[in-house]
Amino acid sequence: MVMVKEHRTNAAALVAAAFAFVLACCFLLAPLQQAFGLDVVKCTARVNAEGSNEVLGGTETRVTWEGQAAAEEQVAGLSLTFPAGTSFSGEDARITMLTGDDLMTRTSIDAEFSVDGQTLHAAFAEPAEAGGYFRFEVYGVFFPAEGGDMVLAGAYATADGTEVAMGAIPAVSVKGITATEQLSSWLEEQEWVQAWNSNKFLRLFLNPPLLVTSFPVVFNGFLMALGIVAVAFPLAIPFGLVLSLMRMARFRILRGIASLYVNVVRGTPLFLQIYIAFFGLPLAGIQIPSFPLGVIVLAMNSSAYLCEIFRAGIQSISKGQFEAARSLGMNGAQTMLFVIIPQTVRRVIPTMTSEFILLYKDTSMLAAVGVMEVVMYAKTIVASTGSITPYIVAACFYLVITLPLAKLVGMLEAKLAGNDAGASGRGRKKRSKKGSSAPALSEADALRRPDAVDGGFITPEQMSSL
């Protein structure tokens, strides 16, 4: 009997202890339950990207937080903590309580806002009525430029002064922006830019923020255009030289083939040739990627013009050069390779540079067939913004190549003209000293000193004898 009573006493003690433990847990967990009495409904940021529904980092936006208080809960203050690197302003912040079945009745809450580090506090002048639905709007928010999922934290104060943490707040997805986009956003806020863009003509043709954002995009097309012309022009040089030799060959069939090619290519627009290559070849079952096909078309077109440039340069070499080389025992091929062509290249460098400039500008025609070069990138931005500014940026990328090269052409032409004038002056001076009966230079001297030979043009008969 004594053992039974002891067991009953121990059981009662265990039950009492368990009951006390449950009461203690309820007492301790009561504040945690209260901590989630204010349910976070949503947290969003205003879209600040033109033409899309994205939120950009480093660009001003507005954050809107909404939450529902418990039926018996009176809220006396709200706090939002923003992620590190986020800047915001509490000057224009406001809190509104929405009531009614459809939450269409709005009541502005008088609150005092203060900033403590990354936290914005809002202390209500009077506790709001129990069970309120609150909207907290913060203006002048700049999320970090690198973007990412921005998670805010929050807390609220009850009527009795207890501060309670909110539940999880949904993350705001922010898209990162580049340094140029940050600069563009900064420019848009400047007064002088706003005054500048108030003029329709200036805004249409030279919008500073759009000028900044277009630069890196069009730069990609600039690299593509340079890549095309850097491959096409070196390919066109030997092809054009061969064509020029064929046009001056003694075999009629070679002259006919070269003449036909040159006349057809020079007699038809490059734009038409591009269309035939890009749309005709696929119909014939020949598939070539855009970049190599663009290189081939431009190289074939430029070679026809280089052919005439080289032919004129060869014909400008004095016929005494051919005779001097032959007197030294050189055959026709050796004369052309070691004597004529080196002098020809030196003379036609200015004209070849001009052809390079034209070829670089002609890459813009590839935009018509979808090749992503300078004009195509600019055209894409113009289509989305309605501004001509990207075309101005594209023009700058053309000028940065063409203007220095044009200056170089002028310098080369002046140098060659000076050399010719110096040679003519030296010749006249010698003749004035020695008279008209001065002995002529030998063929070997003429070969070593081409500037001492009177200029002349090679005839077809002379070329046929090579």
One Martini backbone bead per residue (centre of mass of N, CA, C, O) as a GRO file, in nm:
protein
  466
    1MET     BB    1   0.059   0.062  -0.021
    2VAL     BB    2   0.299   0.254   0.005
    3MET     BB    3   0.394   0.223  -0.290
    4VAL     BB    4   0.136   0.333  -0.426
    5LYS     BB    5   0.139   0.614  -0.296
    6GLU     BB    6   0.412   0.699  -0.409
    7HIS     BB    7   0.334   0.679  -0.707
    8ARG     BB    8   0.104   0.887  -0.697
    9THR     BB    9   0.275   1.122  -0.599
   10ASN     BB   10   0.471   1.127  -0.842
   11ALA     BB   11   0.258   1.170  -1.063
   12ALA     BB   12   0.145   1.438  -0.956
   13ALA     BB   13   0.413   1.589  -0.976
   14LEU     BB   14   0.452   1.557  -1.281
   15VAL     BB   15   0.193   1.698  -1.367
   16ALA     BB   16   0.255   1.967  -1.232
   17ALA     BB   17   0.518   2.020  -1.386
   18ALA     BB   18   0.399   2.013  -1.669
   19PHE     BB   19   0.197   2.244  -1.629
   20ALA     BB   20   0.409   2.457  -1.554
   21PHE     BB   21   0.565   2.440  -1.821
   22VAL     BB   22   0.337   2.525  -2.010
   23LEU     BB   23   0.289   2.801  -1.882
   24ALA     BB   24   0.574   2.909  -1.933
   25CYS     BB   25   0.572   2.884  -2.237
   26CYS     BB   26   0.332   3.067  -2.288
   27PHE     BB   27   0.463   3.315  -2.157
   28LEU     BB   28   0.723   3.321  -2.343
   29LEU     BB   29   0.560   3.304  -2.631
   30ALA     BB   30   0.377   3.551  -2.640
   31PRO     BB   31   0.568   3.762  -2.780
   32LEU     BB   32   0.612   3.594  -3.043
   33GLN     BB   33   0.320   3.603  -3.132
   34GLN     BB   34   0.307   3.913  -3.136
   35ALA     BB   35   0.531   3.961  -3.354
   36PHE     BB   36   0.302   3.842  -3.581
   37GLY     BB   37   0.051   4.038  -3.577
   38LEU     BB   38   0.195   4.187  -3.818
   39ASP     BB   39   0.118   4.154  -4.143
   40VAL     BB   40   0.286   4.113  -4.433
   41VAL     BB   41   0.184   4.180  -4.756
   42LYS     BB   42   0.396   4.398  -4.890
   43CYS     BB   43   0.698   4.478  -5.107
   44THR     BB   44   0.776   4.758  -5.312
   45ALA     BB   45   0.897   4.898  -5.626
   46ARG     BB   46   0.937   5.135  -5.843
   47VAL     BB   47   0.954   5.175  -6.162
   48ASN     BB   48   1.277   5.299  -6.343
   49ALA     BB   49   1.254   5.170  -6.635
   50GLU     BB   50   1.263   5.221  -6.957
   51GLY     BB   51   1.053   4.993  -7.120
   52SER     BB   52   1.006   4.854  -6.830
   53ASN     BB   53   0.962   4.637  -6.515
   54GLU     BB   54   1.215   4.753  -6.369
   55VAL     BB   55   1.460   4.775  -6.107
   56LEU     BB   56   1.709   5.005  -6.053
   57GLY     BB   57   2.012   5.064  -5.965
   58GLY     BB   58   2.106   5.389  -5.876
   59THR     BB   59   1.793   5.463  -5.883
   60GLU     BB   60   1.525   5.624  -5.834
   61THR     BB   61   1.275   5.534  -5.586
   62ARG     BB   62   0.987   5.358  -5.447
   63VAL     BB   63   0.876   5.241  -5.131
   64THR     BB   64   0.622   4.985  -5.054
   65TRP     BB   65   0.450   4.916  -4.751
   66GLU     BB   66   0.237   4.642  -4.628
   67GLY     BB   67   0.004   4.601  -4.337
   68GLN     BB   68  -0.162   4.383  -4.090
   69ALA     BB   69  -0.328   4.412  -3.811
   70ALA     BB   70  -0.457   4.308  -3.545
   71ALA     BB   71  -0.765   4.334  -3.405
   72GLU     BB   72  -0.625   4.411  -3.099
   73GLU     BB   73  -0.412   4.607  -3.242
   74GLN     BB   74  -0.205   4.887  -3.160
   75VAL     BB   75  -0.038   5.121  -3.351
   76ALA     BB   76   0.256   5.359  -3.285
   77GLY     BB   77   0.476   5.232  -3.493
   78LEU     BB   78   0.735   5.239  -3.754
   79SER     BB   79   0.998   5.025  -3.911
   80LEU     BB   80   1.269   5.052  -4.157
   81THR     BB   81   1.524   4.835  -4.292
   82PHE     BB   82   1.785   4.877  -4.500
   83PRO     BB   83   2.012   4.791  -4.697
   84ALA     BB   84   2.321   4.798  -4.759
   85GLY     BB   85   2.378   5.090  -4.966
   86THR     BB   86   2.118   5.241  -4.899
   87SER     BB   87   1.936   5.524  -4.996
   88PHE     BB   88   1.738   5.775  -4.814
   89SER     BB   89   1.427   5.955  -4.739
   90GLY     BB   90   1.213   6.120  -4.478
   91GLU     BB   91   1.063   6.376  -4.587
   92ASP     BB   92   0.832   6.218  -4.790
   93ALA     BB   93   0.718   6.041  -4.598
   94ARG     BB   94   0.435   5.805  -4.554
   95ILE     BB   95   0.123   5.728  -4.375
   96THR     BB   96  -0.144   5.492  -4.438
   97MET     BB   97  -0.487   5.419  -4.368
   98LEU     BB   98  -0.686   5.141  -4.454
   99THR     BB   99  -1.034   5.118  -4.515
  100GLY     BB  100  -1.260   4.888  -4.557
  101ASP     BB  101  -1.347   4.636  -4.762
  102ASP     BB  102  -1.161   4.778  -5.014
  103LEU     BB  103  -0.946   4.985  -4.911
  104MET     BB  104  -1.038   5.302  -5.005
  105THR     BB  105  -0.997   5.429  -4.730
  106ARG     BB  106  -0.810   5.719  -4.644
  107THR     BB  107  -0.564   5.777  -4.375
  108SER     BB  108  -0.370   6.005  -4.245
  109ILE     BB  109  -0.072   5.985  -4.054
  110ASP     BB  110   0.063   6.128  -3.788
  111ALA     BB  111   0.421   6.161  -3.821
  112GLU     BB  112   0.754   6.101  -3.702
  113PHE     BB  113   1.061   6.125  -3.868
  114SER     BB  114   1.356   5.905  -3.852
  115VAL     BB  115   1.715   5.854  -3.876
  116ASP     BB  116   1.901   5.530  -3.821
  117GLY     BB  117   2.093   5.481  -4.048
  118GLN     BB  118   1.904   5.217  -4.206
  119THR     BB  119   1.666   5.348  -4.034
  120LEU     BB  120   1.311   5.415  -4.041
  121HIS     BB  121   1.121   5.617  -3.835
  122ALA     BB  122   0.767   5.602  -3.708
  123ALA     BB  123   0.590   5.827  -3.498
  124PHE     BB  124   0.297   5.844  -3.363
  125ALA     BB  125   0.087   6.066  -3.224
  126GLU     BB  126  -0.129   5.829  -3.237
  127PRO     BB  127  -0.278   5.555  -3.195
  128ALA     BB  128  -0.411   5.331  -3.379
  129GLU     BB  129  -0.645   5.150  -3.471
  130ALA     BB  130  -0.748   4.851  -3.452
  131GLY     BB  131  -0.673   4.660  -3.733
  132GLY     BB  132  -0.492   4.799  -3.927
  133TYR     BB  133  -0.410   4.923  -4.256
  134PHE     BB  134  -0.082   4.971  -4.385
  135ARG     BB  135   0.105   5.244  -4.551
  136PHE     BB  136   0.453   5.263  -4.651
  137GLU     BB  137   0.624   5.552  -4.783
  138VAL     BB  138   0.938   5.578  -4.966
  139TYR     BB  139   1.151   5.823  -5.076
  140GLY     BB  140   1.453   5.841  -5.231
  141VAL     BB  141   1.551   5.558  -5.339
  142PHE     BB  142   1.883   5.387  -5.340
  143PHE     BB  143   2.004   5.128  -5.467
  144PRO     BB  144   2.239   4.935  -5.539
  145ALA     BB  145   2.403   4.911  -5.844
  146GLU     BB  146   2.445   4.588  -5.845
  147GLY     BB  147   2.213   4.465  -5.711
  148GLY     BB  148   1.942   4.246  -5.630
  149ASP     BB  149   1.812   4.112  -5.336
  150MET     BB  150   1.608   4.317  -5.138
  151VAL     BB  151   1.602   4.307  -4.781
  152LEU     BB  152   1.382   4.393  -4.543
  153ALA     BB  153   1.330   4.532  -4.221
  154GLY     BB  154   1.103   4.519  -3.926
  155ALA     BB  155   0.900   4.730  -3.704
  156TYR     BB  156   0.678   4.771  -3.410
  157ALA     BB  157   0.461   4.973  -3.214
  158THR     BB  158   0.275   4.979  -2.941
  159ALA     BB  159   0.072   5.137  -2.715
  160ASP     BB  160   0.272   5.027  -2.466
  161GLY     BB  161   0.578   5.041  -2.614
  162THR     BB  162   0.620   4.787  -2.771
  163GLU     BB  163   0.873   4.625  -2.952
  164VAL     BB  164   0.819   4.458  -3.271
  165ALA     BB  165   0.882   4.222  -3.487
  166MET     BB  166   0.857   4.139  -3.795
  167GLY     BB  167   0.808   3.970  -4.051
  168ALA     BB  168   0.869   3.867  -4.342
  169ILE     BB  169   1.007   4.038  -4.621
  170PRO     BB  170   0.986   4.085  -4.931
  171ALA     BB  171   1.177   4.089  -5.195
  172VAL     BB  172   1.364   4.315  -5.400
  173SER     BB  173   1.417   4.332  -5.735
  174VAL     BB  174   1.741   4.430  -5.862
  175LYS     BB  175   1.901   4.591  -6.120
  176GLY     BB  176   2.192   4.630  -6.249
  177ILE     BB  177   2.434   4.889  -6.319
  178THR     BB  178   2.630   5.093  -6.484
  179ALA     BB  179   2.830   5.364  -6.499
  180THR     BB  180   2.675   5.501  -6.733
  181GLU     BB  181   2.394   5.481  -6.600
  182GLN     BB  182   2.464   5.650  -6.357
  183LEU     BB  183   2.540   5.904  -6.516
  184SER     BB  184   2.264   5.937  -6.649
  185SER     BB  185   2.102   5.972  -6.389
  186TRP     BB  186   2.256   6.223  -6.294
  187LEU     BB  187   2.191   6.403  -6.539
  188GLU     BB  188   1.877   6.407  -6.510
  189GLU     BB  189   1.904   6.589  -6.234
  190GLN     BB  190   2.007   6.820  -6.383
  191GLU     BB  191   1.928   7.141  -6.465
  192TRP     BB  192   2.078   7.181  -6.735
  193VAL     BB  193   1.956   6.929  -6.869
  194GLN     BB  194   1.660   7.009  -6.844
  195ALA     BB  195   1.694   7.269  -7.008
  196TRP     BB  196   1.803   7.138  -7.262
  197ASN     BB  197   1.552   6.929  -7.301
  198SER     BB  198   1.330   7.152  -7.345
  199ASN     BB  199   1.451   7.134  -7.619
  200LYS     BB  200   1.359   6.953  -7.882
  201PHE     BB  201   1.609   6.952  -8.065
  202LEU     BB  202   1.823   6.880  -7.848
  203ARG     BB  203   1.681   6.620  -7.746
  204LEU     BB  204   1.687   6.470  -8.025
  205PHE     BB  205   2.016   6.511  -8.102
  206LEU     BB  206   2.131   6.590  -7.778
  207ASN     BB  207   2.112   6.371  -7.530
  208PRO     BB  208   2.301   6.329  -7.263
  209PRO     BB  209   2.205   6.060  -7.133
  210LEU     BB  210   2.189   5.906  -7.410
  211LEU     BB  211   2.482   5.950  -7.489
  212VAL     BB  212   2.602   5.776  -7.261
  213THR     BB  213   2.440   5.502  -7.310
  214SER     BB  214   2.523   5.465  -7.619
  215PHE     BB  215   2.828   5.430  -7.629
  216PRO     BB  216   2.875   5.123  -7.538
  217VAL     BB  217   2.690   5.003  -7.756
  218VAL     BB  218   2.824   5.124  -8.017
  219PHE     BB  219   3.109   5.014  -7.959
  220ASN     BB  220   3.052   4.726  -8.052
  221GLY     BB  221   3.014   4.810  -8.351
  222PHE     BB  222   3.295   4.932  -8.388
  223LEU     BB  223   3.448   4.667  -8.355
  224MET     BB  224   3.312   4.521  -8.588
  225ALA     BB  225   3.397   4.717  -8.815
  226LEU     BB  226   3.700   4.688  -8.770
  227GLY     BB  227   3.713   4.383  -8.818
  228ILE     BB  228   3.614   4.383  -9.109
  229VAL     BB  229   3.825   4.586  -9.235
  230ALA     BB  230   4.085   4.435  -9.126
  231VAL     BB  231   4.023   4.189  -9.325
  232ALA     BB  232   3.932   4.300  -9.607
  233PHE     BB  233   4.169   4.483  -9.701
  234PRO     BB  234   4.407   4.277  -9.711
  235LEU     BB  235   4.254   4.098  -9.922
  236ALA     BB  236   4.226   4.322 -10.150
  237ILE     BB  237   4.517   4.386 -10.233
  238PRO     BB  238   4.613   4.129 -10.392
  239PHE     BB  239   4.366   4.116 -10.575
  240GLY     BB  240   4.407   4.397 -10.707
  241LEU     BB  241   4.692   4.341 -10.820
  242VAL     BB  242   4.616   4.108 -11.004
  243LEU     BB  243   4.410   4.263 -11.174
  244SER     BB  244   4.608   4.475 -11.283
  245LEU     BB  245   4.788   4.271 -11.434
  246MET     BB  246   4.561   4.155 -11.611
  247ARG     BB  247   4.489   4.431 -11.756
  248MET     BB  248   4.815   4.436 -11.868
  249ALA     BB  249   4.809   4.198 -12.029
  250ARG     BB  250   4.862   4.019 -12.337
  251PHE     BB  251   4.619   3.857 -12.267
  252ARG     BB  252   4.295   3.883 -12.352
  253ILE     BB  253   4.147   3.706 -12.142
  254LEU     BB  254   4.260   3.847 -11.892
  255ARG     BB  255   4.160   4.131 -11.960
  256GLY     BB  256   3.859   4.054 -11.975
  257ILE     BB  257   3.812   3.949 -11.692
  258ALA     BB  258   3.905   4.201 -11.537
  259SER     BB  259   3.721   4.407 -11.678
  260LEU     BB  260   3.453   4.279 -11.603
  261TYR     BB  261   3.480   4.287 -11.301
  262VAL     BB  262   3.532   4.589 -11.260
  263ASN     BB  263   3.279   4.699 -11.408
  264VAL     BB  264   3.065   4.556 -11.240
  265VAL     BB  265   3.143   4.649 -10.953
  266ARG     BB  266   3.160   4.964 -11.023
  267GLY     BB  267   2.856   4.962 -11.166
  268THR     BB  268   2.752   4.871 -10.882
  269PRO     BB  269   2.608   4.868 -10.594
  270LEU     BB  270   2.689   4.768 -10.282
  271PHE     BB  271   2.406   4.719 -10.176
  272LEU     BB  272   2.335   4.506 -10.395
  273GLN     BB  273   2.564   4.307 -10.332
  274ILE     BB  274   2.473   4.244 -10.044
  275TYR     BB  275   2.193   4.131 -10.117
  276ILE     BB  276   2.288   3.902 -10.298
  277ALA     BB  277   2.460   3.755 -10.081
  278PHE     BB  278   2.243   3.739  -9.831
  279PHE     BB  279   1.989   3.627 -10.025
  280GLY     BB  280   2.099   3.444 -10.259
  281LEU     BB  281   2.272   3.219 -10.129
  282PRO     BB  282   2.052   3.082  -9.952
  283LEU     BB  283   1.876   3.000 -10.202
  284ALA     BB  284   2.132   2.817 -10.306
  285GLY     BB  285   2.244   2.672 -10.026
  286ILE     BB  286   2.436   2.901  -9.904
  287GLN     BB  287   2.597   2.908  -9.584
  288ILE     BB  288   2.700   3.218  -9.429
  289PRO     BB  289   2.819   3.399  -9.213
  290SER     BB  290   2.808   3.731  -9.162
  291PHE     BB  291   3.102   3.811  -9.125
  292PRO     BB  292   3.246   3.665  -9.368
  293LEU     BB  293   3.051   3.777  -9.582
  294GLY     BB  294   3.115   4.076  -9.540
  295VAL     BB  295   3.415   4.051  -9.604
  296ILE     BB  296   3.390   3.946  -9.893
  297VAL     BB  297   3.227   4.176 -10.021
  298LEU     BB  298   3.423   4.411  -9.950
  299ALA     BB  299   3.676   4.291 -10.083
  300MET     BB  300   3.564   4.270 -10.373
  301ASN     BB  301   3.498   4.568 -10.404
  302SER     BB  302   3.781   4.693 -10.335
  303SER     BB  303   3.953   4.547 -10.554
  304ALA     BB  304   3.848   4.710 -10.799
  305TYR     BB  305   3.973   4.982 -10.703
  306LEU     BB  306   4.265   4.883 -10.656
  307CYS     BB  307   4.323   4.811 -10.945
  308GLU     BB  308   4.327   5.108 -11.052
  309ILE     BB  309   4.540   5.211 -10.859
  310PHE     BB  310   4.771   5.021 -10.949
  311ARG     BB  311   4.766   5.084 -11.251
  312ALA     BB  312   4.834   5.383 -11.222
  313GLY     BB  313   5.100   5.340 -11.067
  314ILE     BB  314   5.249   5.176 -11.286
  315GLN     BB  315   5.215   5.393 -11.520
  316SER     BB  316   5.389   5.617 -11.355
  317ILE     BB  317   5.629   5.471 -11.430
  318SER     BB  318   5.906   5.486 -11.576
  319LYS     BB  319   6.035   5.340 -11.864
  320GLY     BB  320   6.331   5.338 -11.761
  321GLN     BB  321   6.296   5.114 -11.548
  322PHE     BB  322   6.257   4.880 -11.743
  323GLU     BB  323   6.521   4.919 -11.909
  324ALA     BB  324   6.719   4.897 -11.671
  325ALA     BB  325   6.638   4.614 -11.576
  326ARG     BB  326   6.699   4.471 -11.847
  327SER     BB  327   7.003   4.555 -11.855
  328LEU     BB  328   7.050   4.371 -11.582
  329GLY     BB  329   6.880   4.086 -11.650
  330MET     BB  330   6.585   4.115 -11.609
  331ASN     BB  331   6.285   4.006 -11.601
  332GLY     BB  332   5.957   4.071 -11.589
  333ALA     BB  333   5.897   3.965 -11.299
  334GLN     BB  334   6.139   4.099 -11.158
  335THR     BB  335   6.071   4.388 -11.231
  336MET     BB  336   5.794   4.396 -11.094
  337LEU     BB  337   5.877   4.294 -10.802
  338PHE     BB  338   6.160   4.481 -10.749
  339VAL     BB  339   6.077   4.769 -10.896
  340ILE     BB  340   5.774   4.855 -10.944
  341ILE     BB  341   5.600   4.784 -10.695
  342PRO     BB  342   5.748   4.945 -10.473
  343GLN     BB  343   5.696   5.221 -10.613
  344THR     BB  344   5.390   5.200 -10.630
  345VAL     BB  345   5.318   5.180 -10.332
  346ARG     BB  346   5.437   5.453 -10.253
  347ARG     BB  347   5.239   5.620 -10.442
  348VAL     BB  348   4.948   5.476 -10.337
  349ILE     BB  349   4.901   5.522 -10.034
  350PRO     BB  350   4.699   5.758 -10.025
  351THR     BB  351   4.478   5.612 -10.193
  352MET     BB  352   4.452   5.366 -10.005
  353THR     BB  353   4.359   5.525  -9.759
  354SER     BB  354   4.100   5.627  -9.888
  355GLU     BB  355   3.983   5.342  -9.933
  356PHE     BB  356   3.972   5.268  -9.635
  357ILE     BB  357   3.768   5.483  -9.557
  358LEU     BB  358   3.542   5.386  -9.744
  359LEU     BB  359   3.521   5.099  -9.630
  360TYR     BB  360   3.444   5.177  -9.341
  361LYS     BB  361   3.180   5.324  -9.425
  362ASP     BB  362   3.051   5.071  -9.579
  363THR     BB  363   2.970   4.902  -9.325
  364SER     BB  364   2.685   5.037  -9.285
  365MET     BB  365   2.533   4.854  -9.502
  366LEU     BB  366   2.511   4.593  -9.315
  367ALA     BB  367   2.255   4.680  -9.153
  368ALA     BB  368   2.041   4.581  -9.373
  369VAL     BB  369   2.133   4.256  -9.287
  370GLY     BB  370   2.202   4.248  -8.955
  371VAL     BB  371   2.469   4.363  -8.890
  372MET     BB  372   2.644   4.438  -8.586
  373GLU     BB  373   2.704   4.753  -8.615
  374VAL     BB  374   2.695   5.077  -8.569
  375VAL     BB  375   2.413   5.137  -8.699
  376MET     BB  376   2.255   4.902  -8.572
  377TYR     BB  377   2.282   4.987  -8.279
  378ALA     BB  378   2.162   5.270  -8.315
  379LYS     BB  379   1.889   5.178  -8.431
  380THR     BB  380   1.791   5.026  -8.179
  381ILE     BB  381   1.781   5.275  -7.991
  382VAL     BB  382   1.595   5.453  -8.161
  383ALA     BB  383   1.348   5.259  -8.154
  384SER     BB  384   1.321   5.286  -7.823
  385THR     BB  385   1.346   5.626  -7.797
  386GLY     BB  386   1.317   5.844  -8.049
  387SER     BB  387   1.619   5.922  -8.090
  388ILE     BB  388   1.910   6.062  -8.266
  389THR     BB  389   2.163   6.039  -8.084
  390PRO     BB  390   2.291   5.760  -8.170
  391TYR     BB  391   2.378   5.870  -8.451
  392ILE     BB  392   2.583   6.069  -8.339
  393VAL     BB  393   2.761   5.857  -8.212
  394ALA     BB  394   2.824   5.708  -8.476
  395ALA     BB  395   2.963   5.948  -8.614
  396CYS     BB  396   3.201   5.961  -8.412
  397PHE     BB  397   3.317   5.677  -8.484
  398TYR     BB  398   3.389   5.760  -8.773
  399LEU     BB  399   3.563   6.019  -8.719
  400VAL     BB  400   3.792   5.882  -8.544
  401ILE     BB  401   3.906   5.760  -8.822
  402THR     BB  402   3.884   5.958  -9.072
  403LEU     BB  403   4.033   6.217  -8.984
  404PRO     BB  404   4.323   6.109  -8.936
  405LEU     BB  405   4.346   5.979  -9.220
  406ALA     BB  406   4.306   6.238  -9.383
  407LYS     BB  407   4.553   6.375  -9.268
  408LEU     BB  408   4.754   6.162  -9.367
  409VAL     BB  409   4.703   6.197  -9.667
  410GLY     BB  410   4.794   6.490  -9.684
  411MET     BB  411   5.087   6.439  -9.591
  412LEU     BB  412   5.166   6.236  -9.812
  413GLU     BB  413   5.109   6.418 -10.056
  414ALA     BB  414   5.304   6.643  -9.975
  415LYS     BB  415   5.558   6.470  -9.974
  416LEU     BB  416   5.543   6.371 -10.268
  417ALA     BB  417   5.538   6.654 -10.391
  418GLY     BB  418   5.813   6.741 -10.277
  419ASN     BB  419   5.981   6.525 -10.414
  420ASP     BB  420   5.909   6.602 -10.706
  421ALA     BB  421   6.002   6.896 -10.687
  422GLY     BB  422   6.296   6.834 -10.608
  423ALA     BB  423   6.366   6.670 -10.859
  424SER     BB  424   6.305   6.892 -11.067
  425GLY     BB  425   6.503   7.104 -10.951
  426ARG     BB  426   6.761   6.938 -10.984
  427GLY     BB  427   6.740   6.901 -11.289
  428ARG     BB  428   6.742   7.203 -11.369
  429LYS     BB  429   7.014   7.276 -11.235
  430LYS     BB  430   7.192   7.087 -11.403
  431ARG     BB  431   7.114   7.199 -11.681
  432SER     BB  432   7.211   7.494 -11.629
  433LYS     BB  433   7.513   7.415 -11.584
  434LYS     BB  434   7.559   7.201 -11.841
  435GLY     BB  435   7.336   7.193 -12.022
  436SER     BB  436   7.190   7.022 -12.292
  437SER     BB  437   7.470   6.832 -12.327
  438ALA     BB  438   7.423   6.643 -12.111
  439PRO     BB  439   7.461   6.347 -11.997
  440ALA     BB  440   7.310   6.064 -11.969
  441LEU     BB  441   7.182   5.827 -11.793
  442SER     BB  442   7.211   5.531 -11.705
  443GLU     BB  443   7.034   5.251 -11.641
  444ALA     BB  444   7.152   5.198 -11.360
  445ASP     BB  445   7.107   5.486 -11.251
  446ALA     BB  446   6.803   5.486 -11.299
  447LEU     BB  447   6.744   5.255 -11.099
  448ARG     BB  448   6.872   5.400 -10.843
  449ARG     BB  449   6.739   5.689 -10.975
  450PRO     BB  450   6.416   5.757 -11.032
  451ASP     BB  451   6.411   6.083 -10.993
  452ALA     BB  452   6.606   6.133 -11.261
  453VAL     BB  453   6.363   6.057 -11.433
  454ASP     BB  454   6.153   6.109 -11.657
  455GLY     BB  455   5.839   6.106 -11.686
  456GLY     BB  456   5.608   5.826 -11.749
  457PHE     BB  457   5.431   5.587 -11.952
  458ILE     BB  458   5.327   5.285 -11.995
  459THR     BB  459   5.288   5.069 -12.248
  460PRO     BB  460   5.143   4.794 -12.381
  461GLU     BB  461   5.396   4.706 -12.536
  462GLN     BB  462   5.586   4.701 -12.290
  463MET     BB  463   5.422   4.495 -12.122
  464SER     BB  464   5.429   4.263 -12.339
  465SER     BB  465   5.757   4.237 -12.311
  466LEU     BB  466   5.772   4.111 -12.006
   0.00000   0.00000   0.00000
